[in-house]
Short mmCIF file of C-alpha atoms and ligand atoms in Angstrom, two decimals:
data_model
loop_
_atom_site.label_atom_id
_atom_site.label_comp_id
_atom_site.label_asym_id
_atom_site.label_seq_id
_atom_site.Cartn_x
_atom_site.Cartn_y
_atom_site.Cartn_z
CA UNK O 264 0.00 0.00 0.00
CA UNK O 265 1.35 3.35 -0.88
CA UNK O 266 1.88 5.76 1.99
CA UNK O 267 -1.46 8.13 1.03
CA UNK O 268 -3.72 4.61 0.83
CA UNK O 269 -2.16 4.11 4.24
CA UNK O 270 -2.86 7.68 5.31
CA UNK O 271 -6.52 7.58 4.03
CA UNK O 272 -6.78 3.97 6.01
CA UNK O 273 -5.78 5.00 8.88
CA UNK O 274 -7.95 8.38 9.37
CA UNK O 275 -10.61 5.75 8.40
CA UNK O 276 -10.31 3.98 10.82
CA UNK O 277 -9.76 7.03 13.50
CA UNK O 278 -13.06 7.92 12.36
CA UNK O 279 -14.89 7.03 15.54
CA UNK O 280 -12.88 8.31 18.30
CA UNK O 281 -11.87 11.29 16.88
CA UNK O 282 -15.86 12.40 16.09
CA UNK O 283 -16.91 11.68 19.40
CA UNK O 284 -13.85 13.84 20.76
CA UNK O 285 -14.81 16.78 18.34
CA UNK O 286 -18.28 16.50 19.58
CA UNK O 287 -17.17 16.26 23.48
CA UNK O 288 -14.78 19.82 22.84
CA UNK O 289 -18.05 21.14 21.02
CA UNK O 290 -19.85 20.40 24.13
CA UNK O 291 -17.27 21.82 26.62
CA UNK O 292 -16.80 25.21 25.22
CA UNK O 293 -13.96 26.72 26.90
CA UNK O 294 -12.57 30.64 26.02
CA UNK O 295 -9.37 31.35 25.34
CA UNK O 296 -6.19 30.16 27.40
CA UNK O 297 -9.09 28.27 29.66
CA UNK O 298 -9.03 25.24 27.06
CA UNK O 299 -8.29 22.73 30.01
CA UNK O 300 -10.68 20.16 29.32
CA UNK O 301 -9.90 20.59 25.28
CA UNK O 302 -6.74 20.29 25.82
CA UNK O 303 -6.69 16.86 28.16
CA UNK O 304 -8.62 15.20 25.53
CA UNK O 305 -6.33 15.79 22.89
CA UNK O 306 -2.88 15.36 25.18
CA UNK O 307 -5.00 12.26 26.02
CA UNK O 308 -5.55 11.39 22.51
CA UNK O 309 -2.23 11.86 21.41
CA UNK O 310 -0.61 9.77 24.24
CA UNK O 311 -2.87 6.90 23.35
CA UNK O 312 -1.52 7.06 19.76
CA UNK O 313 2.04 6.34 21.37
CA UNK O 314 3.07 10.36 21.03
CA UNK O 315 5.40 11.68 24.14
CA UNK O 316 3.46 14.81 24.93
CA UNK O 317 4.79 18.03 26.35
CA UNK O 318 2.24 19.86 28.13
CA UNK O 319 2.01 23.48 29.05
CA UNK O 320 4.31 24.88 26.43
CA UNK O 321 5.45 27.91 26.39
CA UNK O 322 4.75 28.75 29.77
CA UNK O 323 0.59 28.43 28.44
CA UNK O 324 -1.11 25.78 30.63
CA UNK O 325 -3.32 24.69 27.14
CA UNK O 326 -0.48 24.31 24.61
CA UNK O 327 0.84 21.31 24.29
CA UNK O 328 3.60 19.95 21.63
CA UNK O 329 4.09 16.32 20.55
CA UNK O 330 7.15 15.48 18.20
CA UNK O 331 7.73 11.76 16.26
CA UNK O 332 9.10 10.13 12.81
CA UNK O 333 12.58 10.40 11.22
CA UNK O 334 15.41 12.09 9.93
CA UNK O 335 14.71 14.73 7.79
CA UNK O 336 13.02 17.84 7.44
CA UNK O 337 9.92 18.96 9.94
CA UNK O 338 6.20 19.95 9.60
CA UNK O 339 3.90 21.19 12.32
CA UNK O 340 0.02 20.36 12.27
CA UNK O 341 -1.75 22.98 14.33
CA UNK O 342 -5.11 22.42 16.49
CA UNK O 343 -6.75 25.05 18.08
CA UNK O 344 -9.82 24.56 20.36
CA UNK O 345 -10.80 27.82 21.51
CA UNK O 346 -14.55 29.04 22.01
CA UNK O 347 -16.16 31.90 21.78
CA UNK O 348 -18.96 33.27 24.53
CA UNK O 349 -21.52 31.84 22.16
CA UNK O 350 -19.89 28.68 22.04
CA UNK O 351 -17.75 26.43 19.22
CA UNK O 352 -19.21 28.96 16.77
CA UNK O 353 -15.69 29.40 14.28
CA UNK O 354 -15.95 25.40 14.53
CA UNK O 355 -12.88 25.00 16.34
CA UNK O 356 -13.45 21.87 17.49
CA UNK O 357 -13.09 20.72 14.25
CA UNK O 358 -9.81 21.97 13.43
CA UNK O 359 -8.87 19.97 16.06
CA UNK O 360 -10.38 16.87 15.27
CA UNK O 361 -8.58 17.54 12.08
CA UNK O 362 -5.26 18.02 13.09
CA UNK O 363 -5.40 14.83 15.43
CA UNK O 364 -6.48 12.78 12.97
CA UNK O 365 -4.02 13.79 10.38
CA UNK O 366 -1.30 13.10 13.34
CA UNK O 367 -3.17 9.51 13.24
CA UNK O 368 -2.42 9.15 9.74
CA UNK O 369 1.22 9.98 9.83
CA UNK O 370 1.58 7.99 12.97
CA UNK O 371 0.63 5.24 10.43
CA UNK O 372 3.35 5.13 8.71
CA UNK O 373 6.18 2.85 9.68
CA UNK O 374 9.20 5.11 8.21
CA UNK O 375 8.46 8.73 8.02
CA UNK O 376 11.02 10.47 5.50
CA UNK O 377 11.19 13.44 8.09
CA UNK O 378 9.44 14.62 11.14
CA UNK O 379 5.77 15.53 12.50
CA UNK O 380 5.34 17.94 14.82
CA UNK O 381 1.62 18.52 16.43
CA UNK O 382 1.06 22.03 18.29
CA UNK O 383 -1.78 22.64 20.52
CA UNK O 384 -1.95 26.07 20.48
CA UNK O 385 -4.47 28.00 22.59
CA UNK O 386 -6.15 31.59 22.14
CA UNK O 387 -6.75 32.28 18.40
CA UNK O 388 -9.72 34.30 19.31
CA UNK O 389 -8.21 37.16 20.57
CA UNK O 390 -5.28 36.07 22.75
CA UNK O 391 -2.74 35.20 20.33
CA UNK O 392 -1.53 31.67 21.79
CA UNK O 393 0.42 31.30 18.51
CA UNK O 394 2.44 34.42 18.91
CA UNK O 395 3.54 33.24 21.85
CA UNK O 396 4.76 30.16 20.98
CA UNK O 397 6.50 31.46 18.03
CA UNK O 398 8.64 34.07 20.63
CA UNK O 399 8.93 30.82 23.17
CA UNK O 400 10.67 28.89 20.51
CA UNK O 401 7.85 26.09 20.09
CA UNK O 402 8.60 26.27 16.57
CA UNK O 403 11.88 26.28 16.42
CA UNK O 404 13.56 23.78 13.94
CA UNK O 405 10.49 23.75 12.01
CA UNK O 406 10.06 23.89 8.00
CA UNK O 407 6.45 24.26 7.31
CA UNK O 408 3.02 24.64 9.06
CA UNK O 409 -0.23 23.63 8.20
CA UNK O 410 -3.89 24.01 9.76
CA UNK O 411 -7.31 24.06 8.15
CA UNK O 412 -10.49 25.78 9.70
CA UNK O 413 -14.15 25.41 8.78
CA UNK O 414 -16.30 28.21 7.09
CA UNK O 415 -18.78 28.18 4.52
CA UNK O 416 -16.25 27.67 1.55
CA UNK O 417 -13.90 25.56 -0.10
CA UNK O 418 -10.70 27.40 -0.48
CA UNK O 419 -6.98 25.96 -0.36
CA UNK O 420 -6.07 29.83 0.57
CA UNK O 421 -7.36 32.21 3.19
CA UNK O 422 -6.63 35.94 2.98
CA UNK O 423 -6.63 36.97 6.07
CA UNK O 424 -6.07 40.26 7.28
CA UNK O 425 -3.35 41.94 9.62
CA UNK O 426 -4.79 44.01 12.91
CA UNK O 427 -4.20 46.35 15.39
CA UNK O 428 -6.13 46.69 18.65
CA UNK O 429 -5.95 49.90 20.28
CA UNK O 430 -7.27 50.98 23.26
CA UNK O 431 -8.54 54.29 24.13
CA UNK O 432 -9.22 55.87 27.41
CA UNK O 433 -10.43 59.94 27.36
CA UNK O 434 -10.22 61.50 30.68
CA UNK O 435 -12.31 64.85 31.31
CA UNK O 436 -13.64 66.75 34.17
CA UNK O 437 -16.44 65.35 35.96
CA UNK O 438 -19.31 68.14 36.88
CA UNK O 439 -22.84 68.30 37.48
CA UNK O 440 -24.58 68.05 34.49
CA UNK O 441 -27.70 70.74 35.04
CA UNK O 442 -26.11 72.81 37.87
CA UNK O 443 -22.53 73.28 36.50
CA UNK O 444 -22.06 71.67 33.06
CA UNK O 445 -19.49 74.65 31.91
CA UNK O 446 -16.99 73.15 34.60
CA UNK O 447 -17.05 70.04 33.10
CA UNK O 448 -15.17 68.58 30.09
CA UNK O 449 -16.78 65.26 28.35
CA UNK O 450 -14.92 62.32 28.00
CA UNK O 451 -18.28 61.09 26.28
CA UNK O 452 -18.02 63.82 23.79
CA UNK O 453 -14.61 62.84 23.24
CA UNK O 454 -15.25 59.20 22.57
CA UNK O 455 -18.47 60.27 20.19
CA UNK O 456 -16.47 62.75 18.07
CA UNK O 457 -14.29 59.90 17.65
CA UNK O 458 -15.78 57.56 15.81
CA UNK O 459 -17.43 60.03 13.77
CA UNK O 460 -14.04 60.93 13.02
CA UNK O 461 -13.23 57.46 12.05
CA UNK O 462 -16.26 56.86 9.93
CA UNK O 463 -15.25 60.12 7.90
CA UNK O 464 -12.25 58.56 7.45
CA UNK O 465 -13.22 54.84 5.86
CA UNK O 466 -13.45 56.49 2.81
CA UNK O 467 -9.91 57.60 2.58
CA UNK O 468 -8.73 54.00 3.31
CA UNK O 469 -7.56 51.18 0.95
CA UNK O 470 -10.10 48.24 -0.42
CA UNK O 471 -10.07 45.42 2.36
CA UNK O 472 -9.26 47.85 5.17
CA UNK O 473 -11.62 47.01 8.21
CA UNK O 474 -12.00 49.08 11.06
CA UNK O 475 -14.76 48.66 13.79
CA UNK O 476 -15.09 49.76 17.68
CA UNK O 477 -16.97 49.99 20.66
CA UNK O 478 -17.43 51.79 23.91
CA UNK O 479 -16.99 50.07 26.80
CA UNK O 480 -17.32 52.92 29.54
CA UNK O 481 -19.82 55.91 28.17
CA UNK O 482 -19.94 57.13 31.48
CA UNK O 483 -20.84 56.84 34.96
CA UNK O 484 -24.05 58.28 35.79
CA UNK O 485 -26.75 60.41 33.40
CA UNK O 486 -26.41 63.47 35.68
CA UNK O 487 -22.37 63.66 35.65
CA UNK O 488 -20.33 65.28 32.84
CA UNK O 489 -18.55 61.74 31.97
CA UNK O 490 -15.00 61.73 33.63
CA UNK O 491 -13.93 58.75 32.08
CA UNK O 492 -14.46 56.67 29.13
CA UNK O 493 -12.77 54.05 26.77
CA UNK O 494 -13.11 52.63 23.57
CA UNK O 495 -11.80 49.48 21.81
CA UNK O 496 -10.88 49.57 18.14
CA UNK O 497 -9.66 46.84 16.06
CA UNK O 498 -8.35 47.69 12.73
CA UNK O 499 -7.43 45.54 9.66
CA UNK O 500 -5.59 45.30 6.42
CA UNK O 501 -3.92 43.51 3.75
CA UNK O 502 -0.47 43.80 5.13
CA UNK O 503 0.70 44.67 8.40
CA UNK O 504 2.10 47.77 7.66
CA UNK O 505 -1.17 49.23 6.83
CA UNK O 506 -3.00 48.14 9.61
CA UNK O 507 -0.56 49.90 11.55
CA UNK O 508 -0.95 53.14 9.58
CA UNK O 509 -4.63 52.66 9.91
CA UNK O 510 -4.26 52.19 13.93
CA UNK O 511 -2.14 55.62 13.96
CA UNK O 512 -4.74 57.06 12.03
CA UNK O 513 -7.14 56.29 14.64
CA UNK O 514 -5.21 57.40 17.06
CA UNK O 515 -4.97 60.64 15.50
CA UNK O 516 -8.80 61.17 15.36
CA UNK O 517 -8.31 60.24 19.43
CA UNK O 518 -5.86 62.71 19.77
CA UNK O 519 -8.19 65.64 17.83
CA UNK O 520 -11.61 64.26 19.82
CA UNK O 521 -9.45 65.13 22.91
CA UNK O 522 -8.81 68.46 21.63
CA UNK O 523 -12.04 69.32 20.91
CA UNK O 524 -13.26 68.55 23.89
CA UNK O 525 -10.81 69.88 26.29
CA UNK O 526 -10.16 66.16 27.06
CA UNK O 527 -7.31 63.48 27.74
CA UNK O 528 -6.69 60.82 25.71
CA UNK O 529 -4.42 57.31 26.67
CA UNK O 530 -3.85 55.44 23.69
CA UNK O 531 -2.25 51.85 23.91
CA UNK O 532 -1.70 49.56 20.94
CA UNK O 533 -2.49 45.82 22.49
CA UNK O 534 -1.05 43.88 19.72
CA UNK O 535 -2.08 42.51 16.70
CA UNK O 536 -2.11 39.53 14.18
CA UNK O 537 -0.19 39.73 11.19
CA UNK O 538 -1.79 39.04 7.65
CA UNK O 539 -1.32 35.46 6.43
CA UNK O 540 1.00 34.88 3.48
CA UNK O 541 -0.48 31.63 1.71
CA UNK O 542 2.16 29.35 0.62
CA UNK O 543 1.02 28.91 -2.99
CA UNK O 544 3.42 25.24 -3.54
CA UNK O 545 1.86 24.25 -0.43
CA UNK O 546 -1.43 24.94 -1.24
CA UNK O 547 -1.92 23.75 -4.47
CA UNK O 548 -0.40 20.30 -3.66
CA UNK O 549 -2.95 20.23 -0.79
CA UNK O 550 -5.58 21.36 -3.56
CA UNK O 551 -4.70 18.12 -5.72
CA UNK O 552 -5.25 16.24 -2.15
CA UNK O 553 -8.57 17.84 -1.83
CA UNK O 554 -9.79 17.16 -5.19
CA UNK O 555 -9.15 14.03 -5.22
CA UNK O 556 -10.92 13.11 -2.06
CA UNK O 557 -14.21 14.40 -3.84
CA UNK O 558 -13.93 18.46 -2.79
CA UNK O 559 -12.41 20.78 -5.47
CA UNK O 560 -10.38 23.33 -3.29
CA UNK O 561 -9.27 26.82 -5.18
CA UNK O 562 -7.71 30.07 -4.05
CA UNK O 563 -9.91 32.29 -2.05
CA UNK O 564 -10.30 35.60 -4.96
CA UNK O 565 -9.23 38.84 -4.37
CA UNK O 566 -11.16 40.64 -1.69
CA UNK O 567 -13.04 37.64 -0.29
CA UNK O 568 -14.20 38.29 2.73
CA UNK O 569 -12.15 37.06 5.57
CA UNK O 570 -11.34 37.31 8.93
CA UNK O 571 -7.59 37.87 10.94
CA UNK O 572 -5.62 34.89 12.95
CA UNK O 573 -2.78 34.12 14.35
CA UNK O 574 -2.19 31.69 11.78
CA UNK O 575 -0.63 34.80 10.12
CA UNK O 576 2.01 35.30 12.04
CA UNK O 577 3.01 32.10 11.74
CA UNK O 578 3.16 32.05 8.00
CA UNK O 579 5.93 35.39 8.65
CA UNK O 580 7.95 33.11 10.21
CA UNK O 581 8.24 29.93 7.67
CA UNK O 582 5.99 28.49 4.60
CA UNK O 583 2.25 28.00 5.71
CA UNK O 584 -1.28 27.12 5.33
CA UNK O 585 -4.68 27.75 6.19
CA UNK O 586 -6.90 25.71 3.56
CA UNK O 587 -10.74 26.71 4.65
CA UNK O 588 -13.48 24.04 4.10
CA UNK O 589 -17.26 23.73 3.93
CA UNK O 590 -19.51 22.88 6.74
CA UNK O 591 -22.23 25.08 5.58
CA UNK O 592 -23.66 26.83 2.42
CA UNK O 593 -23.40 30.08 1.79
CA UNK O 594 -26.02 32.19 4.07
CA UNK O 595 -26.76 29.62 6.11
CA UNK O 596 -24.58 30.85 8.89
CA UNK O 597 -20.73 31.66 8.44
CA UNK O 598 -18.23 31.78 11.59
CA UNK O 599 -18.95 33.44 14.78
CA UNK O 600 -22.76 33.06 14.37
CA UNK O 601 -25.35 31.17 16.59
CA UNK O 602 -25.88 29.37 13.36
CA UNK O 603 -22.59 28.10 12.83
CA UNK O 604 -22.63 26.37 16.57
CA UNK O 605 -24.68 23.63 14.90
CA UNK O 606 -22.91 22.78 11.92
CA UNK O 607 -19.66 22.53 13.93
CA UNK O 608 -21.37 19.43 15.46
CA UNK O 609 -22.80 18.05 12.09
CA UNK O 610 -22.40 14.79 10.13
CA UNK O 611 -21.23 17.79 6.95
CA UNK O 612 -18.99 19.02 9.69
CA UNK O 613 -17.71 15.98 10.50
CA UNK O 614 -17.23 14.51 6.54
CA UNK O 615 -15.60 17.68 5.97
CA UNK O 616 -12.64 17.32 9.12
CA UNK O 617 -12.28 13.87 7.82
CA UNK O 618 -11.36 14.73 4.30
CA UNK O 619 -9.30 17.77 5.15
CA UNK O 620 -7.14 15.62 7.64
CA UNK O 621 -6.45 13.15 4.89
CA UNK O 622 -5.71 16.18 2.30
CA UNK O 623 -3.35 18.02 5.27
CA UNK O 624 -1.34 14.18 5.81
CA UNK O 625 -1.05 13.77 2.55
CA UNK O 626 0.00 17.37 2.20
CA UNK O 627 2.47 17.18 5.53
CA UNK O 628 3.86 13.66 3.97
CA UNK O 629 4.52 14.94 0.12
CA UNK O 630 6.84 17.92 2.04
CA UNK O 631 8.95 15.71 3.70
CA UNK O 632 9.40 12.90 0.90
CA UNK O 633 9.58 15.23 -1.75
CA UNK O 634 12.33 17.97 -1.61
CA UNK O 635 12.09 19.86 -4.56
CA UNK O 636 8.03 20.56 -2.80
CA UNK O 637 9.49 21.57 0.70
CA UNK O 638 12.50 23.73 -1.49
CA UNK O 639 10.14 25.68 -3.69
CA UNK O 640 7.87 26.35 -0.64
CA UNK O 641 10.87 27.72 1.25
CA UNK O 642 12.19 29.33 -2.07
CA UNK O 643 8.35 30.93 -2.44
CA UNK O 644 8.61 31.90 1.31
CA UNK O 645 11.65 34.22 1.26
CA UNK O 646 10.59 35.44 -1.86
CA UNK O 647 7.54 36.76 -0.43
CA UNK O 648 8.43 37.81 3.00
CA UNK O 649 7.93 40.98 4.22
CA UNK O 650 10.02 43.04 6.10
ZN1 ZN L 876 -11.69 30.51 14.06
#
């Protein structure tokens, strides 16, 4: 048997166990960094397939990192099992369902040309678990990544976008509203005049820019000039670079607001994800995978609409992936809504994480016995790097 028939056979016959593990994570949603029970199951998972597993890499509690085959060159297979407040609705308990049965496939085989490495890696919905365990060294020593997440398409490519969170916090003068408003200066006004700001400004920006906010303090009482208030914004672009224009930008409406209104303004950048760079050898060789297990996979098109992850920064760092398959048609519910809870825990869902963990072994399996694949995916890496 050739080592994809083996692959395939062995995911096959994973089948079982791994559904009823996607479904228990679906049932225990867990935020980010609190993936405790998500990630015993999987450590659990992976010990029972023979894998030594490190837990709590990184210094996060829920990242763990299991390492096994050969000599030869490396790929990581990433699960993340993250929640959101409204429960598995990005479907992350299927990426890791997929990611732990493609590490059941390679296990398979008797003599990997080259080694498997499988990353649990916590907080892709706003925390950034992957950043972290790129600056721990988690990744160190390896050539390529790979993960695939569900959505309501069939794309070997996923455009997503680089962001910036900012915080901003406008201090004024507190006064009574009706007896002595002219002592007071609003930090309400301030926050208001900035997003109109802001919206003026969307105009002015590039195609794919995103930028969207909320107030999470308008005030303390109806009767008091507001003393204090704060806004979160999150903008997004194509590259990083931009979204980091665009977060000055916003700043800079902050900054005027505060002006205006004979106000304060604390602005603090809390991080961001970088854009991710698809690896185009990668990604078409795990588009010949897909197609040939019945789902015809093509690049996402310019200006899809898409999302941000962590996944991105990641790809900065060596060649990756971040194939997206279909666990629901298009308007019936997309990531992040109520609607998408259910198809997460769906027979579709579950056909779908099947197939895309043979098409990601296959993929992982073809880099490390072929090395002209893993050398133009490298060569296509540095190519397209930015600084
Ligand atoms: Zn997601």
């Amino acid at each position: 048997m050739d080592a994809h028939a083996e692959i395939a056979r062995a995911i096959d016959n994973y089948r079982d166990k791994v559904v009823a593990l996607s479904h228990e994570i679906h049932e225990h949603p867990e935020l980010r960094f609190q993936e405790v029970f998500a990630a015993g199951l999987l450590t659990k998972a992976a010990t029972e397939l023979g894998l030594e597993v490190e837990r709590g890499v990184g210094g996060l509690e829920t990242a763990f990192r299991a390492e096994f085959g050969g000599k030869g060159p490396t790929v990581a297979i990433l699960a993340e099992y993250d929640a959101l407040p409204n429960g598995h609705s990005c479907g992350h308990n299927l990426i890791a369902g997929a990611a732990l049965s493609a590490v059941a496939g390679l296990k398979s085989i008797a003599s990997l040309p080259g080694r498997i490495v499988f990353l649990g890696t916590p907080a892709e919905e706003g925390g950034g678990g992957k950043i972290i365990l790129i600056d721990k060294g988690a990744l160190r020593g390896v050539d390529a990544a790979m993960m695939a997440h569900p959505t309501d398409a069939e794309f070997c490519t996923m455009p997503a976008l680089a962001t910036q969170h900012l915080k901003l916090t406008f201090h004024g003068h507190g006064a009574h509203a009706a007896l002595a408003p002219w002592d007071g200066s609003s930090a309400l006004a301030a926050v208001i005049q900035t997003f109109q700001s802001v919206d003026a400004m969307r105009l002015h920006l590039r195609d794919g820019s995103r930028i969207h906010g909320i107030i999470t303090d308008g005030g303390q009482a109806v009767n008091i000039i507001p003393e204090r208030t704060e806004c979160l914004f999150l903008a997004r672009a194509k590259t990083s670079k931009y979204a980091r224009e665009i977060g000055a930008r916003v700043i800079r409406c902050a900054e005027a607001a505060a002006m205006a209104t004979g106000t304060r303004v604390e602005a603090v950048v809390e991080g961001g994800y970088k854009n991710l760079i698809n690896n185009l050898s990668m990604a078409h060789r795990y588009a010949a995978h897909s197609e040939a297990l019945g789902a015809k996979s093509v690049e996402a098109p310019e200006n899809t609409p898409t999302g941000s992850t962590d996944m991105g920064d990641i790809s900065h760092v060596m060649p990756a992936i971040h194939p997206s398959f279909a666990i629901s048609r298009h308007g019936e519910g997309n990531c992040h809504e109520d609607a998408f809870v259910a198809h997460a825990d769906s027979k579709r869902g579950y056909d779908a994480m099947i197939r895309i963990a043979k098409a990601m072994a296959m993929t992982a399996y073809d880099l490390l016995a072929e090395p002209n694949l893993l050398a133009s995916a490298k060569k296509e890496f540095e190519a397209r790097k930015e600084s």
